[in-house]
Tab-separated table of C-alpha atoms in Angstrom:
chain	number	residue	atom	x	y	z
H	231	MET	CA	194.754	5.896	220.813
H	232	LYS	CA	191.234	7.289	220.627
H	233	ALA	CA	188.514	4.795	221.326
H	234	LEU	CA	185.833	6.439	219.156
H	235	ILE	CA	185.738	8.994	216.396
H	236	LYS	CA	182.383	10.474	215.438
H	237	ALA	CA	181.200	10.416	211.841
H	238	ASP	CA	177.944	11.832	210.488
H	239	TRP	CA	177.425	8.968	208.021
H	240	GLU	CA	173.992	7.390	207.734
H	241	ASN	CA	175.310	4.787	205.305
H	242	ALA	CA	178.541	3.726	203.644
H	243	VAL	CA	179.161	2.553	200.089
H	244	LEU	CA	182.292	0.652	199.084
H	245	ILE	CA	183.479	1.072	195.503
H	246	CYS	CA	186.266	-1.037	194.037
H	247	ALA	CA	189.134	1.260	193.048
H	248	LYS	CA	190.773	-1.427	190.909
H	249	CYS	CA	187.634	-1.810	188.772
H	250	SER	CA	187.409	1.977	188.438
H	251	LYS	CA	191.042	2.235	187.403
H	252	ARG	CA	190.651	-0.523	184.794
H	253	LEU	CA	187.730	1.359	183.217
H	254	GLY	CA	189.582	4.682	183.227
H	255	GLY	CA	186.435	6.706	183.941
H	256	GLY	CA	183.132	6.330	182.173
H	257	PHE	CA	180.928	8.188	184.635
H	258	GLY	CA	179.715	11.729	185.134
H	259	ARG	CA	178.464	14.276	182.652
H	260	THR	CA	181.491	13.988	180.370
H	261	GLY	CA	182.167	10.316	181.039
H	262	LYS	CA	185.682	10.922	182.330
H	263	LYS	CA	185.239	10.570	186.114
H	264	SER	CA	185.509	7.522	188.339
H	265	LEU	CA	182.271	6.195	189.799
H	266	ALA	CA	183.109	7.402	193.317
H	267	LYS	CA	183.867	10.962	192.200
H	268	ALA	CA	180.836	11.125	189.901
H	269	LEU	CA	178.509	9.780	192.614
H	270	ARG	CA	179.845	12.259	195.186
H	271	LYS	CA	179.362	15.136	192.749
H	272	GLN	CA	175.883	13.946	191.713
H	273	LEU	CA	174.762	13.807	195.346
H	274	GLY	CA	176.653	16.953	196.342
H	275	ILE	CA	178.554	15.353	199.211
H	276	LYS	CA	182.083	15.773	200.483
H	277	ARG	CA	184.625	13.037	201.092
H	278	PHE	CA	185.230	12.999	204.777
H	279	ARG	CA	183.506	11.978	207.987
H	280	LYS	CA	181.240	15.039	208.207
H	281	ALA	CA	179.399	14.026	205.041
H	282	PRO	CA	175.945	12.454	205.425
H	283	VAL	CA	177.046	9.380	203.443
H	284	GLY	CA	180.429	7.707	203.139
H	285	ILE	CA	181.483	6.804	199.611
H	286	VAL	CA	184.749	4.956	200.028
H	287	GLU	CA	187.034	3.507	197.378
H	288	VAL	CA	188.612	0.257	198.553
H	289	LYS	CA	191.586	-1.549	196.985
H	290	CYS	CA	189.926	-4.635	195.486
H	291	LEU	CA	186.728	-6.508	196.220
H	292	GLY	CA	187.865	-9.581	194.281
H	293	VAL	CA	185.043	-9.751	191.732
H	294	CYS	CA	186.858	-8.090	188.797
H	295	PRO	CA	184.020	-7.860	186.227
H	296	ARG	CA	184.787	-6.828	182.672
H	297	GLY	CA	183.457	-3.393	181.831
H	298	ALA	CA	181.874	-2.633	185.213
H	299	VAL	CA	182.637	-1.419	188.737
H	300	THR	CA	181.750	-3.433	191.843
H	301	VAL	CA	179.708	-1.535	194.457
H	302	VAL	CA	178.769	-2.729	197.955
H	303	ASP	CA	176.109	-1.009	200.045
H	304	ALA	CA	177.166	-1.452	203.682
H	305	SER	CA	173.521	-1.644	204.805
H	306	GLN	CA	173.019	-4.648	202.473
H	307	PRO	CA	176.369	-6.466	202.482
H	308	GLY	CA	174.902	-9.596	200.905
H	309	GLU	CA	173.978	-7.819	197.649
H	310	TRP	CA	176.794	-6.484	195.496
H	311	ARG	CA	176.120	-4.446	192.354
H	312	LEU	CA	177.985	-4.244	189.067
H	313	VAL	CA	177.689	-0.749	187.599
H	314	ARG	CA	178.465	-0.238	183.919
H	315	PRO	CA	179.888	3.026	182.514
H	316	GLY	CA	177.255	5.599	181.671
H	317	ALA	CA	174.796	4.196	184.225
H	318	ASP	CA	172.121	6.507	185.612
H	319	LEU	CA	173.631	7.722	188.898
H	320	ASP	CA	170.285	8.972	190.242
H	321	ALA	CA	168.805	5.500	189.794
H	322	LEU	CA	171.860	3.927	191.431
H	323	ALA	CA	171.570	6.284	194.395
H	324	ARG	CA	167.889	5.379	194.813
H	325	GLU	CA	168.649	1.637	194.617
H	326	ILE	CA	171.312	1.925	197.282
H	327	GLY	CA	169.191	4.273	199.401
H	328	LEU	CA	171.575	7.223	199.319
H	329	ARG	CA	170.475	10.763	199.968
H	330	ALA	CA	172.604	13.849	200.319
C-alpha cells in the first residue's frame, strides 16, 4: 500500500450526488447537467487528481433539501450551501473560493 499519493488540489468541494440525481439536472447552459459537471465545465477543470480543484460527488450528505443540491467547501466544513437549479455558477465559485 502506498503511504501518500500526490494531488494538485488547492481545495475540495463535496457535492451530494443523491440531491443531484433527485433534481435530474438543472444546471449548465441548457439546464440539463448535474451541478458537479456544470461547475467543472464552467471552471474548465478536469476530474482527477491533477486538477487544481477537486469537485467530488459523494453519496449522500444527509440534508436532502427539496429542489436544491447540498454543497460543502472542504476549507469551510462548518458552512454548507444549498444550491438551487439555474444558480449563477460564477457567483457560486467566487463564494466557495474556487479558481481554475
